[in-house]
Amino acid sequence: MTAGLTSPPATGGDQMALAAEQGRICALAAKGQRDLAERAAAYPDLFPARPFDPALFGNVAMAIAFGAPWCDLDQLRVTNRAVLWGFAVDWLVDHEARTRDEIDRLTANCLAVAEGGRPAADDPLGRFLAELHDELAAVPAYATHGVVWRNELRTMLDAMAREWDWKQAGGGVLPTLDEYLANAANLACTVVNVVHWIHSDDPATLAHLDALVAASDQVQRILRLVNDLASYERDKRWGDLNALMLVPERADIERQITDLVAYARELLDPLRETCPVQADYLARQIGFSSGFYRSTDFWGVR
């Protein structure tokens, strides 16, 4: 996880071709950023300027564009928006909620919307989720696979609430590292991936959705730790949990990441035979995050 090049740079004509492809992906990210900024502007109470600054929208769109560069904006729009919605939930649960009752109401409202219910007019989180639900439900695959999204949504919300409970219990009752990793759905990675896969409506992807979800959960644990290595000082300031608070040394987390990546490769290898595009999608999430978190993270200053 140290900074620096991991392989020799391309030269000559290869550099031109590489830069052209990277430019195309950056253009895809720029279009995604504009869409996210427009959706955030439609919900000003949900997305205050801090921490939801323009860089956050750009970071989200860039991560998704580099994760699936073979897609166009229409194919990535709902995925981008699902990530942004997850950031809104994280903000409300982690930093705005004052009681567990607030979190339980938020969870119940979101799950009702995911089932097709209509949100209250004064519930911007629910109204944004209703937008996502309606776009996803318009895809034929949703009739069969929508239950997977709803289950992952519940898992994500439960994981965020569980972390809130841990923080309220105080420093003397921290989870173990294994418990913390088992709760990695609070990162909202797998739930977004499920949105992406259902929206793709691709038969090969959907035929292996269970295996993809299992691999995504492993990737989610890796990203949880990669994120924590980068955000330790910020998490201490903000009063958030971090894996480094649960082990004696940073090297313990680095070794854990190495082990998790090795297992992720085992899960991804058979998927390269059955749905290679989505196996690459998951592998690229690990690679992008490993580079991105070397020097920054998604959140704006607050």
Coordinates of C-alpha atoms in Angstrom, one line a residue, residues 82 85 110 113-115 129 132-134 136 142 145-155 191-192 194-195 198 209:
A82 CA -26.7 4.2 -5.5
W85 CA -27.4 7.5 -1.7
C110 CA -36.0 2.8 3.6
V113 CA -39.6 2.2 0.0
A114 CA -37.5 -0.7 -1.3
E115 CA -40.7 -2.8 -1.2
L129 CA -34.3 5.9 -2.7
L132 CA -33.5 4.4 -7.5
H133 CA -36.1 1.7 -6.8
D134 CA -38.3 2.9 -9.7
L136 CA -34.2 -0.5 -11.0
Y142 CA -35.8 -7.0 -11.1
H145 CA -33.6 -10.6 -8.6
G146 CA -35.0 -7.6 -6.8
V147 CA -35.2 -9.6 -3.6
V148 CA -31.3 -9.8 -3.6
W149 CA -31.1 -6.0 -3.6
R150 CA -33.7 -5.7 -0.9
N151 CA -31.8 -8.2 1.3
E152 CA -28.5 -6.5 0.7
L153 CA -30.1 -3.1 1.5
R154 CA -31.3 -4.5 4.9
T155 CA -27.9 -6.0 5.6
V191 CA -25.5 -3.4 -2.2
V192 CA -24.2 -1.1 -4.9
V194 CA -26.1 -5.8 -6.8
V195 CA -27.7 -2.6 -8.2
I198 CA -29.4 -6.2 -11.8
L209 CA -25.4 -13.6 -9.0

